[in-house]
PDB file of C-alpha atoms and ligand atoms in Angstrom:
ATOM      1  CA  UNK A 763      -0.065  -0.041   0.001  1.00 43.00           C
ATOM      2  CA  UNK A 764       1.085   3.908  -0.035  1.00 46.00           C
ATOM      3  CA  UNK A 765       3.566   4.956   2.246  1.00 46.00           C
ATOM      4  CA  UNK A 766       2.996   8.525   2.082  1.00 42.00           C
ATOM      5  CA  UNK A 767       1.555   9.997   5.251  1.00 44.00           C
ATOM      6  CA  UNK A 768       0.573   6.864   6.669  1.00 51.00           C
ATOM      7  CA  UNK A 769       3.838   6.285   8.298  1.00 48.00           C
ATOM      8  CA  UNK A 770       3.287   8.489  11.350  1.00 45.00           C
ATOM      9  CA  UNK A 771      -0.350   6.881  11.909  1.00 49.00           C
ATOM     10  CA  UNK A 772       1.158   3.316  12.108  1.00 55.00           C
ATOM     11  CA  UNK A 773       4.661   3.673  14.215  1.00 54.00           C
ATOM     12  CA  UNK A 774       2.630   3.175  17.475  1.00 48.00           C
ATOM     13  CA  UNK A 775       1.018  -0.335  16.773  1.00 55.00           C
ATOM     14  CA  UNK A 776       4.704  -0.911  15.077  1.00 57.00           C
ATOM     15  CA  UNK A 777       6.382  -0.215  18.139  1.00 55.00           C
ATOM     16  CA  UNK A 778       4.023  -2.750  19.915  1.00 56.00           C
ATOM     17  CA  UNK A 779       4.213  -5.889  17.566  1.00 67.00           C
ATOM     18  CA  UNK A 780       8.096  -5.336  16.888  1.00 72.00           C
ATOM     19  CA  UNK A 781       9.737  -4.910  20.450  1.00 72.00           C
ATOM     20  CA  UNK A 782      12.425  -7.896  20.015  1.00 84.00           C
ATOM     21  CA  UNK A 783      12.614  -8.131  16.269  1.00 91.00           C
ATOM     22  CA  UNK A 784      16.268  -7.116  15.243  1.00 93.00           C
ATOM     23  CA  UNK A 785      15.478  -4.473  12.377  1.00 95.00           C
ATOM     24  CA  UNK A 786      18.475  -3.245  10.275  1.00 96.00           C
ATOM     25  CA  UNK A 787      19.228   0.621   9.275  1.00 95.00           C
ATOM     26  CA  UNK A 788      17.171  -0.273   5.878  1.00 97.00           C
ATOM     27  CA  UNK A 789      14.075  -1.313   8.144  1.00 97.00           C
ATOM     28  CA  UNK A 790      14.563  -4.817   7.056  1.00 97.00           C
ATOM     29  CA  UNK A 791      14.411  -7.794   9.602  1.00 97.00           C
ATOM     30  CA  UNK A 792      14.398 -11.851   9.178  1.00 97.00           C
ATOM     31  CA  UNK A 793      10.943 -13.029   8.548  1.00 97.00           C
ATOM     32  CA  UNK A 794       9.995 -14.757  12.232  1.00 97.00           C
ATOM     33  CA  UNK A 795       8.606 -17.781  10.721  1.00 97.00           C
ATOM     34  CA  UNK A 796       8.256 -19.178  14.258  1.00 96.00           C
ATOM     35  CA  UNK A 797       5.807 -16.449  15.244  1.00 96.00           C
ATOM     36  CA  UNK A 798       2.919 -17.295  13.119  1.00 97.00           C
ATOM     37  CA  UNK A 799       0.189 -19.098  14.898  1.00 97.00           C
ATOM     38  CA  UNK A 800      -2.155 -21.988  13.250  1.00 98.00           C
ATOM     39  CA  UNK A 801      -4.782 -18.970  13.376  1.00 98.00           C
ATOM     40  CA  UNK A 802      -2.400 -16.958  11.312  1.00 98.00           C
ATOM     41  CA  UNK A 803      -1.916 -19.608   8.990  1.00 98.00           C
ATOM     42  CA  UNK A 804      -5.882 -20.174   8.775  1.00 98.00           C
ATOM     43  CA  UNK A 805      -6.337 -16.600   8.102  1.00 98.00           C
ATOM     44  CA  UNK A 806      -4.052 -16.805   5.394  1.00 97.00           C
ATOM     45  CA  UNK A 807      -5.791 -19.898   3.815  1.00 97.00           C
ATOM     46  CA  UNK A 808      -9.206 -18.206   3.948  1.00 97.00           C
ATOM     47  CA  UNK A 809      -8.232 -15.021   2.204  1.00 97.00           C
ATOM     48  CA  UNK A 810      -6.283 -16.890  -0.388  1.00 97.00           C
ATOM     49  CA  UNK A 811      -9.145 -19.217  -1.220  1.00 97.00           C
ATOM     50  CA  UNK A 812     -11.748 -16.279  -1.174  1.00 96.00           C
ATOM     51  CA  UNK A 813      -9.732 -14.443  -4.104  1.00 97.00           C
ATOM     52  CA  UNK A 814      -8.624 -17.805  -5.532  1.00 96.00           C
ATOM     53  CA  UNK A 815     -12.617 -18.417  -6.400  1.00 97.00           C
ATOM     54  CA  UNK A 816     -12.850 -14.880  -7.638  1.00 97.00           C
ATOM     55  CA  UNK A 817     -10.158 -13.731  -9.545  1.00 98.00           C
ATOM     56  CA  UNK A 818      -9.745 -15.957 -12.841  1.00 97.00           C
ATOM     57  CA  UNK A 819     -11.725 -13.602 -15.447  1.00 97.00           C
ATOM     58  CA  UNK A 820     -11.526 -10.533 -13.087  1.00 98.00           C
ATOM     59  CA  UNK A 821      -7.471 -10.500 -12.457  1.00 98.00           C
ATOM     60  CA  UNK A 822      -5.496  -9.765 -15.632  1.00 98.00           C
ATOM     61  CA  UNK A 823      -3.626 -12.939 -17.198  1.00 97.00           C
ATOM     62  CA  UNK A 824      -0.009 -11.704 -15.884  1.00 97.00           C
ATOM     63  CA  UNK A 825      -1.513 -11.358 -12.441  1.00 98.00           C
ATOM     64  CA  UNK A 826      -2.784 -15.030 -12.696  1.00 97.00           C
ATOM     65  CA  UNK A 827       0.307 -16.385 -14.440  1.00 97.00           C
ATOM     66  CA  UNK A 828       2.574 -14.671 -11.967  1.00 98.00           C
ATOM     67  CA  UNK A 829       0.601 -16.395  -8.987  1.00 97.00           C
ATOM     68  CA  UNK A 830       0.972 -19.720 -10.634  1.00 97.00           C
ATOM     69  CA  UNK A 831       4.648 -19.267 -11.690  1.00 97.00           C
ATOM     70  CA  UNK A 832       5.629 -18.089  -8.119  1.00 96.00           C
ATOM     71  CA  UNK A 833       3.757 -20.967  -6.566  1.00 93.00           C
ATOM     72  CA  UNK A 834       2.157 -19.096  -3.237  1.00 89.00           C
ATOM     73  CA  UNK A 835       0.074 -21.869  -2.069  1.00 84.00           C
ATOM     74  CA  UNK A 836      -3.021 -21.455  -0.287  1.00 89.00           C
ATOM     75  CA  UNK A 837      -1.689 -23.466   2.625  1.00 92.00           C
ATOM     76  CA  UNK A 838      -0.526 -20.907   4.886  1.00 97.00           C
ATOM     77  CA  UNK A 839       1.731 -17.635   5.390  1.00 98.00           C
ATOM     78  CA  UNK A 840       4.458 -18.554   2.880  1.00 97.00           C
ATOM     79  CA  UNK A 841       8.434 -18.467   3.835  1.00 97.00           C
ATOM     80  CA  UNK A 842       9.678 -15.070   1.741  1.00 98.00           C
ATOM     81  CA  UNK A 843      13.085 -16.421   1.233  1.00 97.00           C
ATOM     82  CA  UNK A 844      11.563 -19.227  -1.010  1.00 97.00           C
ATOM     83  CA  UNK A 845       9.450 -17.056  -2.720  1.00 97.00           C
ATOM     84  CA  UNK A 846      12.211 -14.606  -3.391  1.00 98.00           C
ATOM     85  CA  UNK A 847      14.347 -17.369  -4.946  1.00 98.00           C
ATOM     86  CA  UNK A 848      11.580 -17.981  -7.613  1.00 98.00           C
ATOM     87  CA  UNK A 849      11.137 -14.354  -8.081  1.00 98.00           C
ATOM     88  CA  UNK A 850      14.871 -13.623  -8.649  1.00 98.00           C
ATOM     89  CA  UNK A 851      15.129 -16.057 -11.054  1.00 98.00           C
ATOM     90  CA  UNK A 852      12.183 -14.413 -13.072  1.00 98.00           C
ATOM     91  CA  UNK A 853      12.961 -10.733 -12.890  1.00 98.00           C
ATOM     92  CA  UNK A 854      15.748 -10.437 -10.513  1.00 98.00           C
ATOM     93  CA  UNK A 855      13.500  -8.706  -8.005  1.00 98.00           C
ATOM     94  CA  UNK A 856      13.696 -10.096  -4.255  1.00 98.00           C
ATOM     95  CA  UNK A 857      11.082  -9.598  -1.067  1.00 98.00           C
ATOM     96  CA  UNK A 858      12.523  -7.947   2.058  1.00 98.00           C
ATOM     97  CA  UNK A 859      10.839  -8.397   5.222  1.00 98.00           C
ATOM     98  CA  UNK A 860       9.848  -5.381   7.345  1.00 97.00           C
ATOM     99  CA  UNK A 861       7.863  -4.354  10.122  1.00 95.00           C
ATOM    100  CA  UNK A 862       5.208  -2.357   8.426  1.00 94.00           C
ATOM    101  CA  UNK A 863       5.099   0.837   6.326  1.00 93.00           C
ATOM    102  CA  UNK A 864       8.585   2.402   6.221  1.00 95.00           C
ATOM    103  CA  UNK A 865       9.377   5.833   5.491  1.00 95.00           C
ATOM    104  CA  UNK A 866       9.210   7.123   1.835  1.00 95.00           C
ATOM    105  CA  UNK A 867      12.993   7.194   1.165  1.00 95.00           C
ATOM    106  CA  UNK A 868      13.586   3.766   2.462  1.00 97.00           C
ATOM    107  CA  UNK A 869      10.458   2.288   0.439  1.00 97.00           C
ATOM    108  CA  UNK A 870      11.728   4.041  -2.828  1.00 97.00           C
ATOM    109  CA  UNK A 871      15.415   2.888  -2.131  1.00 98.00           C
ATOM    110  CA  UNK A 872      14.349  -0.709  -1.684  1.00 98.00           C
ATOM    111  CA  UNK A 873      12.331  -0.533  -4.958  1.00 98.00           C
ATOM    112  CA  UNK A 874      15.020   1.308  -6.989  1.00 98.00           C
ATOM    113  CA  UNK A 875      17.425  -1.866  -6.202  1.00 98.00           C
ATOM    114  CA  UNK A 876      14.767  -4.367  -6.963  1.00 98.00           C
ATOM    115  CA  UNK A 877      13.299  -5.370  -3.638  1.00 98.00           C
ATOM    116  CA  UNK A 878       9.981  -5.281  -2.436  1.00 98.00           C
ATOM    117  CA  UNK A 879       9.286  -4.496   1.170  1.00 98.00           C
ATOM    118  CA  UNK A 880       6.629  -6.960   2.455  1.00 98.00           C
ATOM    119  CA  UNK A 881       4.975  -6.517   5.786  1.00 97.00           C
ATOM    120  CA  UNK A 882       5.606  -9.540   8.232  1.00 97.00           C
ATOM    121  CA  UNK A 883       2.538  -9.918   9.932  1.00 97.00           C
ATOM    122  CA  UNK A 884      -0.916 -10.916   8.860  1.00 97.00           C
ATOM    123  CA  UNK A 885      -4.392  -9.514   9.745  1.00 97.00           C
ATOM    124  CA  UNK A 886      -6.467 -10.851  12.591  1.00 97.00           C
ATOM    125  CA  UNK A 887      -9.732 -12.645  11.397  1.00 96.00           C
ATOM    126  CA  UNK A 888     -11.804  -9.782  12.405  1.00 94.00           C
ATOM    127  CA  UNK A 889     -10.151  -7.555   9.911  1.00 93.00           C
ATOM    128  CA  UNK A 890     -10.865 -10.389   6.713  1.00 93.00           C
ATOM    129  CA  UNK A 891     -12.467  -7.580   4.345  1.00 89.00           C
ATOM    130  CA  UNK A 892     -10.509  -4.414   5.585  1.00 85.00           C
ATOM    131  CA  UNK A 893      -7.282  -3.144   6.970  1.00 87.00           C
ATOM    132  CA  UNK A 894      -6.122   0.242   7.575  1.00 84.00           C
ATOM    133  CA  UNK A 895      -2.398  -0.532   6.582  1.00 91.00           C
ATOM    134  CA  UNK A 896      -0.747  -3.253   4.592  1.00 95.00           C
ATOM    135  CA  UNK A 897      -0.483  -6.978   6.099  1.00 97.00           C
ATOM    136  CA  UNK A 898       1.455  -9.592   4.150  1.00 97.00           C
ATOM    137  CA  UNK A 899      -1.382 -10.993   2.449  1.00 98.00           C
ATOM    138  CA  UNK A 900      -1.704  -7.487   0.580  1.00 97.00           C
ATOM    139  CA  UNK A 901       1.903  -7.277   0.013  1.00 98.00           C
ATOM    140  CA  UNK A 902       2.594 -10.891  -1.163  1.00 98.00           C
ATOM    141  CA  UNK A 903      -0.983 -11.840  -2.672  1.00 98.00           C
ATOM    142  CA  UNK A 904      -1.533  -8.429  -4.339  1.00 98.00           C
ATOM    143  CA  UNK A 905       1.926  -7.206  -5.353  1.00 98.00           C
ATOM    144  CA  UNK A 906       4.126  -9.944  -5.745  1.00 98.00           C
ATOM    145  CA  UNK A 907       2.930 -12.039  -8.318  1.00 98.00           C
ATOM    146  CA  UNK A 908       3.220  -8.913 -10.967  1.00 98.00           C
ATOM    147  CA  UNK A 909       6.712  -8.447 -10.148  1.00 98.00           C
ATOM    148  CA  UNK A 910       7.088 -11.938 -11.994  1.00 98.00           C
ATOM    149  CA  UNK A 911       6.378  -9.755 -15.288  1.00 98.00           C
ATOM    150  CA  UNK A 912       9.328  -8.264 -17.063  1.00 98.00           C
ATOM    151  CA  UNK A 913       7.737  -4.917 -17.655  1.00 98.00           C
ATOM    152  CA  UNK A 914       5.891  -4.269 -14.507  1.00 98.00           C
ATOM    153  CA  UNK A 915       9.183  -5.315 -12.735  1.00 98.00           C
ATOM    154  CA  UNK A 916      10.971  -2.914 -14.566  1.00 98.00           C
ATOM    155  CA  UNK A 917       8.183  -0.081 -14.056  1.00 98.00           C
ATOM    156  CA  UNK A 918       8.348  -0.823 -10.379  1.00 98.00           C
ATOM    157  CA  UNK A 919      12.251  -0.158 -10.314  1.00 98.00           C
ATOM    158  CA  UNK A 920      11.691   2.816 -12.292  1.00 98.00           C
ATOM    159  CA  UNK A 921       9.025   3.947  -9.673  1.00 98.00           C
ATOM    160  CA  UNK A 922      11.452   3.977  -6.991  1.00 98.00           C
ATOM    161  CA  UNK A 923      13.932   5.799  -8.779  1.00 98.00           C
ATOM    162  CA  UNK A 924      11.361   8.285  -9.713  1.00 98.00           C
ATOM    163  CA  UNK A 925      10.335   8.270  -6.146  1.00 98.00           C
ATOM    164  CA  UNK A 926      13.994   9.357  -4.825  1.00 97.00           C
ATOM    165  CA  UNK A 927      13.917  12.214  -7.259  1.00 97.00           C
ATOM    166  CA  UNK A 928      10.302  13.485  -6.745  1.00 97.00           C
ATOM    167  CA  UNK A 929      10.981  13.781  -2.907  1.00 95.00           C
ATOM    168  CA  UNK A 930      13.995  16.190  -3.771  1.00 95.00           C
ATOM    169  CA  UNK A 931      11.830  18.034  -6.093  1.00 97.00           C
ATOM    170  CA  UNK A 932       8.982  18.317  -3.458  1.00 95.00           C
ATOM    171  CA  UNK A 933       6.547  16.369  -5.806  1.00 97.00           C
ATOM    172  CA  UNK A 934       6.003  12.899  -3.744  1.00 97.00           C
ATOM    173  CA  UNK A 935       2.171  13.360  -3.495  1.00 96.00           C
ATOM    174  CA  UNK A 936       2.084  13.906  -7.286  1.00 97.00           C
ATOM    175  CA  UNK A 937       3.964  10.556  -7.595  1.00 97.00           C
ATOM    176  CA  UNK A 938       2.019   9.073  -4.604  1.00 97.00           C
ATOM    177  CA  UNK A 939      -1.284   9.316  -6.779  1.00 98.00           C
ATOM    178  CA  UNK A 940       0.334   7.656  -9.771  1.00 98.00           C
ATOM    179  CA  UNK A 941       1.266   4.595  -7.618  1.00 98.00           C
ATOM    180  CA  UNK A 942      -2.358   4.546  -5.899  1.00 98.00           C
ATOM    181  CA  UNK A 943      -4.374   4.715  -9.116  1.00 98.00           C
ATOM    182  CA  UNK A 944      -1.642   2.415 -11.130  1.00 98.00           C
ATOM    183  CA  UNK A 945       0.005  -0.225  -8.609  1.00 98.00           C
ATOM    184  CA  UNK A 946      -2.698  -0.189  -6.192  1.00 98.00           C
ATOM    185  CA  UNK A 947      -5.889   0.626  -8.021  1.00 98.00           C
ATOM    186  CA  UNK A 948      -5.356  -0.056 -11.487  1.00 98.00           C
ATOM    187  CA  UNK A 949      -7.785  -1.809 -14.076  1.00 98.00           C
ATOM    188  CA  UNK A 950      -6.383  -2.929 -17.635  1.00 98.00           C
ATOM    189  CA  UNK A 951      -8.335  -3.112 -20.740  1.00 98.00           C
ATOM    190  CA  UNK A 952      -7.993  -6.685 -22.618  1.00 94.00           C
ATOM    191  CA  UNK A 953      -7.518  -7.066 -26.305  1.00 91.00           C
ATOM    192  CA  UNK A 954     -11.070  -7.938 -26.530  1.00 93.00           C
ATOM    193  CA  UNK A 955     -12.327  -4.632 -24.715  1.00 93.00           C
ATOM    194  CA  UNK A 956     -12.929  -6.515 -21.440  1.00 96.00           C
ATOM    195  CA  UNK A 957     -11.735  -4.982 -18.062  1.00 98.00           C
ATOM    196  CA  UNK A 958      -9.274  -6.729 -15.604  1.00 98.00           C
ATOM    197  CA  UNK A 959      -7.823  -5.711 -12.474  1.00 98.00           C
ATOM    198  CA  UNK A 960      -3.926  -5.187 -11.994  1.00 98.00           C
ATOM    199  CA  UNK A 961      -4.027  -3.188  -8.867  1.00 98.00           C
ATOM    200  CA  UNK A 962      -3.233  -4.950  -5.897  1.00 98.00           C
ATOM    201  CA  UNK A 963      -5.205  -2.978  -3.421  1.00 96.00           C
ATOM    202  CA  UNK A 964      -8.093  -4.627  -5.386  1.00 97.00           C
ATOM    203  CA  UNK A 965      -6.719  -7.919  -5.810  1.00 97.00           C
ATOM    204  CA  UNK A 966      -6.230  -8.483  -1.961  1.00 97.00           C
ATOM    205  CA  UNK A 967     -10.047  -7.527  -1.421  1.00 96.00           C
ATOM    206  CA  UNK A 968     -12.638  -9.664  -2.014  1.00 95.00           C
ATOM    207  CA  UNK A 969     -15.492  -6.814  -1.988  1.00 95.00           C
ATOM    208  CA  UNK A 970     -13.589  -4.502  -4.104  1.00 95.00           C
ATOM    209  CA  UNK A 971     -12.715  -7.137  -6.632  1.00 96.00           C
ATOM    210  CA  UNK A 972     -16.461  -7.178  -7.286  1.00 96.00           C
ATOM    211  CA  UNK A 973     -17.233  -3.668  -7.073  1.00 95.00           C
ATOM    212  CA  UNK A 974     -14.597  -2.169  -9.036  1.00 97.00           C
ATOM    213  CA  UNK A 975     -15.703  -4.343 -12.442  1.00 97.00           C
ATOM    214  CA  UNK A 976     -19.312  -4.679 -11.631  1.00 96.00           C
ATOM    215  CA  UNK A 977     -20.744  -1.914  -9.849  1.00 95.00           C
ATOM    216  CA  UNK A 978     -22.073   1.310 -11.994  1.00 95.00           C
ATOM    217  CA  UNK A 979     -21.080   3.487  -9.088  1.00 95.00           C
ATOM    218  CA  UNK A 980     -17.579   4.360 -10.130  1.00 96.00           C
ATOM    219  CA  UNK A 981     -16.125   6.465 -12.958  1.00 98.00           C
ATOM    220  CA  UNK A 982     -13.878   4.331 -15.256  1.00 98.00           C
ATOM    221  CA  UNK A 983     -11.497   6.650 -17.133  1.00 98.00           C
ATOM    222  CA  UNK A 984      -8.843   6.174 -19.658  1.00 98.00           C
ATOM    223  CA  UNK A 985      -5.492   6.434 -18.238  1.00 98.00           C
ATOM    224  CA  UNK A 986      -3.507   9.899 -18.459  1.00 98.00           C
ATOM    225  CA  UNK A 987      -0.525  10.623 -16.745  1.00 98.00           C
ATOM    226  CA  UNK A 988      -0.928  14.457 -15.834  1.00 98.00           C
ATOM    227  CA  UNK A 989      -4.669  13.979 -15.147  1.00 98.00           C
ATOM    228  CA  UNK A 990      -3.775  11.052 -12.544  1.00 98.00           C
ATOM    229  CA  UNK A 991      -1.222  13.264 -10.979  1.00 98.00           C
ATOM    230  CA  UNK A 992      -3.698  15.862 -10.135  1.00 98.00           C
ATOM    231  CA  UNK A 993      -6.002  13.393  -8.811  1.00 98.00           C
ATOM    232  CA  UNK A 994      -6.732  13.357  -5.033  1.00 98.00           C
ATOM    233  CA  UNK A 995      -7.724   9.736  -3.490  1.00 96.00           C
ATOM    234  CA  UNK A 996      -9.799   7.996  -1.125  1.00 91.00           C
ATOM    235  CA  UNK A 997      -8.209   5.771   1.258  1.00 90.00           C
ATOM    236  CA  UNK A 998     -11.557   5.005   3.187  1.00 87.00           C
ATOM    237  CA  UNK A 999     -14.055   3.743   0.890  1.00 89.00           C
ATOM    238  CA  UNK A1000     -13.833   1.823  -2.671  1.00 93.00           C
ATOM    239  CA  UNK A1001     -12.527   4.033  -5.240  1.00 96.00           C
ATOM    240  CA  UNK A1002     -14.614   6.802  -7.102  1.00 96.00           C
ATOM    241  CA  UNK A1003     -12.611   6.435 -10.222  1.00 98.00           C
ATOM    242  CA  UNK A1004     -10.669   3.932 -11.610  1.00 98.00           C
ATOM    243  CA  UNK A1005      -8.154   4.521 -14.342  1.00 98.00           C
ATOM    244  CA  UNK A1006      -7.658   2.081 -17.112  1.00 98.00           C
ATOM    245  CA  UNK A1007      -4.242   1.296 -19.162  1.00 98.00           C
ATOM    246  CA  UNK A1008      -4.341  -0.901 -22.169  1.00 98.00           C
ATOM    247  CA  UNK A1009      -1.029  -2.615 -21.250  1.00 98.00           C
ATOM    248  CA  UNK A1010       2.095  -2.526 -19.402  1.00 97.00           C
ATOM    249  CA  UNK A1011       4.048  -1.078 -22.045  1.00 97.00           C
ATOM    250  CA  UNK A1012       1.707   1.720 -22.273  1.00 98.00           C
ATOM    251  CA  UNK A1013       2.177   2.881 -18.516  1.00 98.00           C
ATOM    252  CA  UNK A1014       6.049   2.280 -18.760  1.00 96.00           C
ATOM    253  CA  UNK A1015       6.169   4.197 -21.994  1.00 97.00           C
ATOM    254  CA  UNK A1016       3.936   7.228 -20.615  1.00 98.00           C
ATOM    255  CA  UNK A1017       6.133   7.298 -17.233  1.00 98.00           C
ATOM    256  CA  UNK A1018       9.499   7.236 -19.293  1.00 97.00           C
ATOM    257  CA  UNK A1019      10.102  10.927 -19.433  1.00 98.00           C
ATOM    258  CA  UNK A1020      11.677  13.027 -16.838  1.00 98.00           C
ATOM    259  CA  UNK A1021       8.955  14.086 -14.540  1.00 98.00           C
ATOM    260  CA  UNK A1022      10.896  17.368 -13.649  1.00 98.00           C
ATOM    261  CA  UNK A1023       9.236  19.694 -16.064  1.00 98.00           C
ATOM    262  CA  UNK A1024       5.768  18.096 -15.395  1.00 98.00           C
ATOM    263  CA  UNK A1025       6.316  18.596 -11.635  1.00 98.00           C
ATOM    264  CA  UNK A1026       6.822  22.236 -12.448  1.00 97.00           C
ATOM    265  CA  UNK A1027       3.503  22.425 -14.592  1.00 97.00           C
ATOM    266  CA  UNK A1028       1.493  20.690 -12.262  1.00 97.00           C
ATOM    267  CA  UNK A1029       2.350  23.240  -9.480  1.00 95.00           C
ATOM    268  CA  UNK A1030       0.060  25.307 -11.255  1.00 94.00           C
ATOM    269  CA  UNK A1031      -2.755  22.989 -11.833  1.00 97.00           C
ATOM    270  CA  UNK A1032      -5.614  22.549  -9.420  1.00 97.00           C
ATOM    271  CA  UNK A1033      -6.387  19.257  -8.266  1.00 98.00           C
ATOM    272  CA  UNK A1034      -9.373  16.799  -9.269  1.00 98.00           C
ATOM    273  CA  UNK A1035     -11.310  15.514  -6.510  1.00 97.00           C
ATOM    274  CA  UNK A1036     -11.539  11.778  -6.508  1.00 97.00           C
ATOM    275  CA  UNK A1037     -14.893  11.614  -8.111  1.00 96.00           C
ATOM    276  CA  UNK A1038     -14.626  14.272 -10.555  1.00 97.00           C
ATOM    277  CA  UNK A1039     -14.908  13.796 -14.457  1.00 98.00           C
ATOM    278  CA  UNK A1040     -12.797  16.460 -16.262  1.00 97.00           C
ATOM    279  CA  UNK A1041     -13.569  17.703 -19.821  1.00 95.00           C
ATOM    280  CA  UNK A1042     -10.680  16.223 -21.330  1.00 96.00           C
ATOM    281  CA  UNK A1043     -11.165  12.611 -19.895  1.00 98.00           C
ATOM    282  CA  UNK A1044     -11.708   9.844 -22.235  1.00 98.00           C
ATOM    283  CA  UNK A1045     -14.631   8.188 -19.900  1.00 98.00           C
ATOM    284  CA  UNK A1046     -15.312   4.231 -20.340  1.00 98.00           C
ATOM    285  CA  UNK A1047     -18.132   4.463 -17.861  1.00 97.00           C
ATOM    286  CA  UNK A1048     -19.370   7.471 -15.889  1.00 97.00           C
ATOM    287  CA  UNK A1049     -20.311   6.276 -12.216  1.00 96.00           C
ATOM    288  CA  UNK A1050     -23.631   6.924 -10.655  1.00 95.00           C
ATOM    289  CA  UNK A1051     -21.210   7.766  -7.447  1.00 90.00           C
ATOM    290  CA  UNK A1052     -23.937   6.457  -5.197  1.00 82.00           C
ATOM    291  CA  UNK A1053     -21.685   4.303  -3.083  1.00 66.00           C
ATOM    292  CA  UNK A1054     -21.345   5.216   0.528  1.00 58.00           C
ATOM    293  CA  UNK A1055     -19.788   8.667   1.142  1.00 45.00           C
ATOM    294  CA  UNK A1056     -17.629  10.148   4.057  1.00 42.00           C
ATOM    295  CA  UNK A1057     -14.100  10.294   5.033  1.00 41.00           C
ATOM    296  CA  UNK A1058     -11.306  12.344   3.647  1.00 44.00           C
ATOM    297  CA  UNK A1059      -9.200  12.833   0.461  1.00 45.00           C
ATOM    298  CA  UNK A1060      -5.567  12.728  -0.008  1.00 42.00           C
TER     299      UNK A1060
HETATM  300  N1  LIG B1815      10.150   9.191 -15.057  1.00 66.25           N
HETATM  301  C1  LIG B1815       9.655   9.574 -14.000  1.00 66.25           C
HETATM  302  C2  LIG B1815      10.603  10.497 -13.508  1.00 66.25           C
HETATM  303  O1  LIG B1815      11.571  10.786 -14.274  1.00 66.25           O
HETATM  304  C3  LIG B1815      10.163   8.238 -12.773  1.00 66.25           C
HETATM  305  C4  LIG B1815       9.185   7.246 -12.886  1.00 66.25           C
HETATM  306  C5  LIG B1815       9.023   6.053 -13.822  1.00 66.25           C
HETATM  307  C6  LIG B1815       8.041   7.672 -12.526  1.00 66.25           C
HETATM  308  C7  LIG B1815       8.269   5.300 -13.811  1.00 66.25           C
HETATM  309  C8  LIG B1815       6.982   6.610 -12.324  1.00 66.25           C
HETATM  310  C9  LIG B1815       7.007   5.455 -13.012  1.00 66.25           C
HETATM  311  O2  LIG B1815      10.735  11.082 -12.574  1.00 66.25           O
HETATM  312 FE1   FE B1816       0.165  -1.853  -1.579  1.00 66.25          FE
END
């Protein structure tokens, strides 16, 4: 999930859970495999099975292929080192274990060196459907399968490098929106015109996996880089707008240019609200926007 501005809120919970883990300067630590209880493994199993029943026909093929290729099983919280060995052979990425959300610079630094930070702990059964901060089910199941895809793998590394640069240009909030509307909540149009999910925040959520494709509440708008970087987002409800790419190549090509002049341009442009439709949008479906309201926008 997104690190920006969520970090401070989560440090308290973090201190309580991680009193006796040995955490390195880059926030990584060994995965404490012995700490997972039978109930933790059962929660993983239930989350996994629910998504396995839903995602064929909803998730993009790259995700389904990646999941199969990784050999992530339903039986329990996986050993991150074992997954890393498979992943590294495919695209050179490894998983690193972290206590939870990490500071932006640390997060980007890991991505820039093809290491994906994964939270070690798993949610409680009472949080099966909704969680404020990412756990290992979201991080592994939602994010890691796509890192098996060579184009997406390169996009994520480029994003990490871009993050380090944006931090120096005071533009992190714009780049964070790009992450949110692509990596976390992106939709992709198949060649036959069907929409599929590639965003990890959707892929790890039973209810949003259905909502994002089947509901007539949200807007579905063709991806445009500047438009996305101008758009606030909601962290407390289903998304009001999903942005749709045609391919990972399209996404990677659109984000390849140096963003420095774009950030300068963005400084003078007003934001869009999460539910707004802009004049120049290429709208795929205009939402009724009648899903539950409330909360705040980032
Ligand atoms: N091209 C962007 C820049 O110069 C970096 C980037 C790549 C950002 C991919 C996001 C995704 O800042
Ligand atoms: Fe995430």
